Amino acid sequence: MCWCADSRRDGGPSRHGRVCHHRSVDRLRRPPPDFRRAEVVAVDRRTPRLVRLTLAGDDLVGFDAPEPAASLRLLLPREGPGTPLELPSWNGNEFRFADDARPPIRTLTPLSPDPEHGRVEVEVVLHGDGALSRWAEAEPLGDEVAVSGPGRGFVPDPEVARLLLVGDESAVPAVGQLLEWLPPAVHVDVVLEVVDDDAEPSLPGRDGTEVVRCVAAPDDPPGAAMLAAMQEQPLIDDVVVWAAGEAAAVQKLRKLLGERGVPRSRTVVRGYWKHGRAGAGS
Ligand SMILES: Cc1cc2nc3c(=O)[nH]c(=O)nc-3n(C[C@H](O)[C@H](O)[C@H](O)COP(=O)(O)OP(=O)(O)OC[C@H]3O[C@@H](n4cnc5c(N)ncnc54)[C@H](O)[C@@H]3O)c2cc1C
């Protein structure tokens, strides 16, 4: 059907009496970049809730992600750890397997990309549920996967003097990468919500960085501890805020920042996953 203002759903004349002669347009989405096959060549259990995987393969030669806090899409073995990789097809709107099932594709932060040697690393939160978490929990050395991307990252204005990075465990890889990437002159405050104090993910040491960690209470919705900490967090003029985590929590954070006088133009808020919904960050 035609989407011009003059068209009617039944294809008849518009309310102005004109018949639309525009060519009918199928609303197809441009396919994302091709999947590149890779193998899990190293597994490093960094904490009880975070595992780092190194992916490598000839197809990854040329794969780069120069911006920090960027994204890649990871296609997992269909039947779980140790099973063969099956590539889905693009149906004009999304990837599907031949039997119409949805493939297990999840979004992660590309770390230490090495386009020359065809390597990239990812860190996966072991939250206990979901195709990605269960697969990574099995420490799937030797499994074949496929990678697509990268998606855009976060490159702060070079004039920024003070950044506030806020997130939960899923944002730890991006926060760590930003801490390594930012020029030393930038002061960085970090507010991080973790699920388990003992499984505290380590961030790279950096001068001019202050980290506030808050532990999520078991019965609270995700992000509640982070939001409480953000009520108290000093917000100086001109601070730029980057936040990522559970979608509803970061939307509440966006509202809180507005109420505390931080303009939208100085906030970047990204929903990385949705409470109770599988594959929602992809
Ligand atoms: C740009 C971007 C970058 C990201 N980078 C990373 C990264 O580097 N590392 C990383 O681990 N994640 C990252 N994520 C988040 C990740 O894509 C999601 O958490 C993903 O849904 C996990 O897939 P799963 O198969 O484990 O769980 P799903 O099958 O998607 O979900 C199953 C259940 O688990 C819940 N769930 C999903 N994720 C979490 C979580 N983190 N904590 C608690 N419960 C959860 C869901 O609400 C659902 O109820 C990123 C997301 C985006 C959009």
PDB file of C-alpha atoms in Angstrom, residues 106-268:
ATOM      1  CA  ARG A 106      22.046 -11.491  21.406  1.00  0.00           C
ATOM      2  CA  THR A 107      23.742  -8.090  21.593  1.00  0.00           C
ATOM      3  CA  LEU A 108      27.100  -7.636  23.338  1.00  0.00           C
ATOM      4  CA  THR A 109      29.849  -5.041  23.639  1.00  0.00           C
ATOM      5  CA  PRO A 110      32.844  -5.739  21.367  1.00  0.00           C
ATOM      6  CA  LEU A 111      36.083  -5.604  23.377  1.00  0.00           C
ATOM      7  CA  SER A 112      39.710  -5.479  22.164  1.00  0.00           C
ATOM      8  CA  PRO A 113      38.790  -5.879  18.480  1.00  0.00           C
ATOM      9  CA  ASP A 114      41.743  -7.011  16.378  1.00  0.00           C
ATOM     10  CA  PRO A 115      40.713  -6.647  12.724  1.00  0.00           C
ATOM     11  CA  GLU A 116      44.164  -7.629  11.500  1.00  0.00           C
ATOM     12  CA  HIS A 117      44.203 -11.045  13.162  1.00  0.00           C
ATOM     13  CA  GLY A 118      40.438 -11.615  13.159  1.00  0.00           C
ATOM     14  CA  ARG A 119      39.736 -11.568  16.913  1.00  0.00           C
ATOM     15  CA  VAL A 120      37.291  -9.879  19.239  1.00  0.00           C
ATOM     16  CA  GLU A 121      36.375 -10.429  22.886  1.00  0.00           C
ATOM     17  CA  VAL A 122      33.057 -10.216  24.711  1.00  0.00           C
ATOM     18  CA  GLU A 123      32.037 -10.390  28.364  1.00  0.00           C
ATOM     19  CA  VAL A 124      28.790 -12.118  29.240  1.00  0.00           C
ATOM     20  CA  VAL A 125      26.784 -11.631  32.436  1.00  0.00           C
ATOM     21  CA  LEU A 126      25.807 -14.997  33.920  1.00  0.00           C
ATOM     22  CA  HIS A 127      22.378 -13.972  35.171  1.00  0.00           C
ATOM     23  CA  GLY A 128      21.124 -17.556  35.124  1.00  0.00           C
ATOM     24  CA  ASP A 129      18.348 -17.461  32.537  1.00  0.00           C
ATOM     25  CA  GLY A 130      18.332 -17.076  28.745  1.00  0.00           C
ATOM     26  CA  ALA A 131      20.154 -18.642  25.799  1.00  0.00           C
ATOM     27  CA  LEU A 132      23.254 -16.453  26.062  1.00  0.00           C
ATOM     28  CA  SER A 133      23.716 -16.735  29.813  1.00  0.00           C
ATOM     29  CA  ARG A 134      23.252 -20.533  29.809  1.00  0.00           C
ATOM     30  CA  TRP A 135      25.583 -20.976  26.840  1.00  0.00           C
ATOM     31  CA  ALA A 136      28.340 -18.826  28.388  1.00  0.00           C
ATOM     32  CA  GLU A 137      27.913 -20.546  31.765  1.00  0.00           C
ATOM     33  CA  ALA A 138      28.956 -23.798  30.035  1.00  0.00           C
ATOM     34  CA  GLU A 139      32.322 -22.158  29.135  1.00  0.00           C
ATOM     35  CA  PRO A 140      31.874 -23.135  25.472  1.00  0.00           C
ATOM     36  CA  LEU A 141      35.506 -23.413  24.339  1.00  0.00           C
ATOM     37  CA  GLY A 142      35.628 -24.528  20.679  1.00  0.00           C
ATOM     38  CA  ASP A 143      31.986 -23.683  19.906  1.00  0.00           C
ATOM     39  CA  GLU A 144      31.263 -22.068  16.567  1.00  0.00           C
ATOM     40  CA  VAL A 145      29.323 -18.779  16.658  1.00  0.00           C
ATOM     41  CA  ALA A 146      28.753 -15.900  14.237  1.00  0.00           C
ATOM     42  CA  VAL A 147      29.189 -12.171  14.677  1.00  0.00           C
ATOM     43  CA  SER A 148      27.530  -9.251  12.939  1.00  0.00           C
ATOM     44  CA  GLY A 149      28.110  -5.525  13.384  1.00  0.00           C
ATOM     45  CA  PRO A 150      29.383  -3.291  14.773  1.00  0.00           C
ATOM     46  CA  GLY A 151      26.624  -0.961  15.975  1.00  0.00           C
ATOM     47  CA  ARG A 152      27.287   2.619  16.991  1.00  0.00           C
ATOM     48  CA  GLY A 153      29.088   3.404  20.222  1.00  0.00           C
ATOM     49  CA  PHE A 154      29.366   6.439  22.474  1.00  0.00           C
ATOM     50  CA  VAL A 155      31.981   9.043  21.611  1.00  0.00           C
ATOM     51  CA  PRO A 156      31.717  11.955  24.040  1.00  0.00           C
ATOM     52  CA  ASP A 157      32.377  15.484  22.894  1.00  0.00           C
ATOM     53  CA  PRO A 158      36.141  16.155  23.260  1.00  0.00           C
ATOM     54  CA  GLU A 159      35.302  19.275  25.326  1.00  0.00           C
ATOM     55  CA  VAL A 160      33.599  17.231  28.065  1.00  0.00           C
ATOM     56  CA  ALA A 161      35.354  17.664  31.426  1.00  0.00           C
ATOM     57  CA  ARG A 162      33.166  15.448  33.609  1.00  0.00           C
ATOM     58  CA  LEU A 163      31.327  12.273  32.727  1.00  0.00           C
ATOM     59  CA  LEU A 164      28.957  10.190  34.809  1.00  0.00           C
ATOM     60  CA  LEU A 165      28.629   6.538  33.752  1.00  0.00           C
ATOM     61  CA  VAL A 166      25.694   4.636  35.235  1.00  0.00           C
ATOM     62  CA  GLY A 167      24.765   1.024  34.713  1.00  0.00           C
ATOM     63  CA  ASP A 168      24.191  -2.505  35.882  1.00  0.00           C
ATOM     64  CA  GLU A 169      26.326  -5.598  35.246  1.00  0.00           C
ATOM     65  CA  SER A 170      25.404  -5.695  31.550  1.00  0.00           C
ATOM     66  CA  ALA A 171      27.018  -2.265  31.188  1.00  0.00           C
ATOM     67  CA  VAL A 172      30.275  -3.250  32.911  1.00  0.00           C
ATOM     68  CA  PRO A 173      32.096  -4.162  29.651  1.00  0.00           C
ATOM     69  CA  ALA A 174      31.120  -0.821  28.089  1.00  0.00           C
ATOM     70  CA  VAL A 175      31.959   1.155  31.245  1.00  0.00           C
ATOM     71  CA  GLY A 176      35.363  -0.553  31.510  1.00  0.00           C
ATOM     72  CA  GLN A 177      36.063   0.189  27.869  1.00  0.00           C
ATOM     73  CA  LEU A 178      35.083   3.850  28.268  1.00  0.00           C
ATOM     74  CA  LEU A 179      37.379   4.172  31.304  1.00  0.00           C
ATOM     75  CA  GLU A 180      40.296   2.906  29.220  1.00  0.00           C
ATOM     76  CA  TRP A 181      39.384   5.045  26.222  1.00  0.00           C
ATOM     77  CA  LEU A 182      38.689   8.451  27.807  1.00  0.00           C
ATOM     78  CA  PRO A 183      41.489  11.036  27.904  1.00  0.00           C
ATOM     79  CA  PRO A 184      43.108  11.403  31.373  1.00  0.00           C
ATOM     80  CA  ALA A 185      41.830  14.991  31.718  1.00  0.00           C
ATOM     81  CA  VAL A 186      38.211  13.823  31.910  1.00  0.00           C
ATOM     82  CA  HIS A 187      36.952  13.211  35.449  1.00  0.00           C
ATOM     83  CA  VAL A 188      34.692  10.158  35.518  1.00  0.00           C
ATOM     84  CA  ASP A 189      32.152   9.160  38.161  1.00  0.00           C
ATOM     85  CA  VAL A 190      30.707   5.658  37.934  1.00  0.00           C
ATOM     86  CA  VAL A 191      27.526   4.410  39.609  1.00  0.00           C
ATOM     87  CA  LEU A 192      27.228   0.657  39.234  1.00  0.00           C
ATOM     88  CA  GLU A 193      24.503  -1.686  40.425  1.00  0.00           C
ATOM     89  CA  VAL A 194      25.736  -5.211  41.123  1.00  0.00           C
ATOM     90  CA  VAL A 195      23.690  -8.250  42.103  1.00  0.00           C
ATOM     91  CA  ASP A 196      26.190  -9.867  44.387  1.00  0.00           C
ATOM     92  CA  ASP A 197      28.882  -8.092  46.381  1.00  0.00           C
ATOM     93  CA  ASP A 198      31.198 -11.120  46.140  1.00  0.00           C
ATOM     94  CA  ALA A 199      30.880 -11.221  42.370  1.00  0.00           C
ATOM     95  CA  GLU A 200      31.868  -7.592  42.003  1.00  0.00           C
ATOM     96  CA  PRO A 201      33.243  -7.026  38.509  1.00  0.00           C
ATOM     97  CA  SER A 202      36.572  -5.226  38.480  1.00  0.00           C
ATOM     98  CA  LEU A 203      36.914  -2.061  36.449  1.00  0.00           C
ATOM     99  CA  PRO A 204      40.227  -0.873  35.023  1.00  0.00           C
ATOM    100  CA  GLY A 205      42.104   1.402  37.442  1.00  0.00           C
ATOM    101  CA  ARG A 206      42.193   5.001  36.267  1.00  0.00           C
ATOM    102  CA  ASP A 207      43.188   8.265  37.967  1.00  0.00           C
ATOM    103  CA  GLY A 208      40.369  10.781  38.204  1.00  0.00           C
ATOM    104  CA  THR A 209      37.691   8.117  38.599  1.00  0.00           C
ATOM    105  CA  GLU A 210      35.278   7.630  41.479  1.00  0.00           C
ATOM    106  CA  VAL A 211      33.175   4.495  41.623  1.00  0.00           C
ATOM    107  CA  VAL A 212      29.997   4.076  43.688  1.00  0.00           C
ATOM    108  CA  ARG A 213      28.801   0.464  43.845  1.00  0.00           C
ATOM    109  CA  CYS A 214      25.358  -0.460  45.049  1.00  0.00           C
ATOM    110  CA  VAL A 215      24.079  -3.970  45.642  1.00  0.00           C
ATOM    111  CA  ALA A 216      20.611  -4.860  44.344  1.00  0.00           C
ATOM    112  CA  ALA A 217      18.213  -6.153  47.004  1.00  0.00           C
ATOM    113  CA  PRO A 218      16.854  -9.588  45.957  1.00  0.00           C
ATOM    114  CA  ASP A 219      13.170  -8.554  45.862  1.00  0.00           C
ATOM    115  CA  ASP A 220      13.613  -5.131  44.299  1.00  0.00           C
ATOM    116  CA  PRO A 221      13.083  -4.529  40.576  1.00  0.00           C
ATOM    117  CA  PRO A 222      16.320  -4.248  38.599  1.00  0.00           C
ATOM    118  CA  GLY A 223      17.824  -0.781  38.800  1.00  0.00           C
ATOM    119  CA  ALA A 224      16.217   0.186  42.136  1.00  0.00           C
ATOM    120  CA  ALA A 225      19.556   0.407  43.973  1.00  0.00           C
ATOM    121  CA  MET A 226      21.103   2.380  41.129  1.00  0.00           C
ATOM    122  CA  LEU A 227      18.163   4.815  41.121  1.00  0.00           C
ATOM    123  CA  ALA A 228      18.422   5.290  44.894  1.00  0.00           C
ATOM    124  CA  ALA A 229      22.150   5.991  44.556  1.00  0.00           C
ATOM    125  CA  MET A 230      21.459   8.468  41.768  1.00  0.00           C
ATOM    126  CA  GLN A 231      19.130  10.463  44.058  1.00  0.00           C
ATOM    127  CA  GLU A 232      22.198  11.210  46.180  1.00  0.00           C
ATOM    128  CA  GLN A 233      24.807  11.500  43.437  1.00  0.00           C
ATOM    129  CA  PRO A 234      26.169  15.068  43.131  1.00  0.00           C
ATOM    130  CA  LEU A 235      25.503  16.420  39.636  1.00  0.00           C
ATOM    131  CA  ILE A 236      27.737  19.324  38.752  1.00  0.00           C
ATOM    132  CA  ASP A 237      26.904  21.751  35.935  1.00  0.00           C
ATOM    133  CA  ASP A 238      27.890  20.532  32.478  1.00  0.00           C
ATOM    134  CA  VAL A 239      28.121  16.883  33.500  1.00  0.00           C
ATOM    135  CA  VAL A 240      27.411  14.461  30.642  1.00  0.00           C
ATOM    136  CA  VAL A 241      25.659  11.224  31.619  1.00  0.00           C
ATOM    137  CA  TRP A 242      25.856   7.870  29.819  1.00  0.00           C
ATOM    138  CA  ALA A 243      23.625   5.156  31.257  1.00  0.00           C
ATOM    139  CA  ALA A 244      22.806   1.593  30.223  1.00  0.00           C
ATOM    140  CA  GLY A 245      20.957  -1.257  31.865  1.00  0.00           C
ATOM    141  CA  GLU A 246      17.441  -2.637  32.268  1.00  0.00           C
ATOM    142  CA  ALA A 247      15.136  -0.669  29.955  1.00  0.00           C
ATOM    143  CA  ALA A 248      12.493   0.462  32.484  1.00  0.00           C
ATOM    144  CA  ALA A 249      15.153   1.371  35.050  1.00  0.00           C
ATOM    145  CA  VAL A 250      17.120   3.556  32.654  1.00  0.00           C
ATOM    146  CA  GLN A 251      13.917   5.295  31.529  1.00  0.00           C
ATOM    147  CA  LYS A 252      13.234   6.136  35.193  1.00  0.00           C
ATOM    148  CA  LEU A 253      16.798   7.377  35.416  1.00  0.00           C
ATOM    149  CA  ARG A 254      16.261   9.622  32.388  1.00  0.00           C
ATOM    150  CA  LYS A 255      13.246  11.144  34.163  1.00  0.00           C
ATOM    151  CA  LEU A 256      15.182  11.566  37.419  1.00  0.00           C
ATOM    152  CA  LEU A 257      18.043  13.297  35.615  1.00  0.00           C
ATOM    153  CA  GLY A 258      15.558  15.694  34.002  1.00  0.00           C
ATOM    154  CA  GLU A 259      14.029  16.456  37.404  1.00  0.00           C
ATOM    155  CA  ARG A 260      17.513  17.102  38.762  1.00  0.00           C
ATOM    156  CA  GLY A 261      18.222  19.608  35.997  1.00  0.00           C
ATOM    157  CA  VAL A 262      20.358  17.605  33.561  1.00  0.00           C
ATOM    158  CA  PRO A 263      19.130  18.475  30.054  1.00  0.00           C
ATOM    159  CA  ARG A 264      18.347  15.641  27.626  1.00  0.00           C
ATOM    160  CA  SER A 265      21.047  16.936  25.315  1.00  0.00           C
ATOM    161  CA  ARG A 266      23.597  15.853  27.943  1.00  0.00           C
ATOM    162  CA  THR A 267      22.185  12.391  28.624  1.00  0.00           C
ATOM    163  CA  VAL A 268      22.645   9.199  26.633  1.00  0.00           C
TER     164      VAL A 268
END
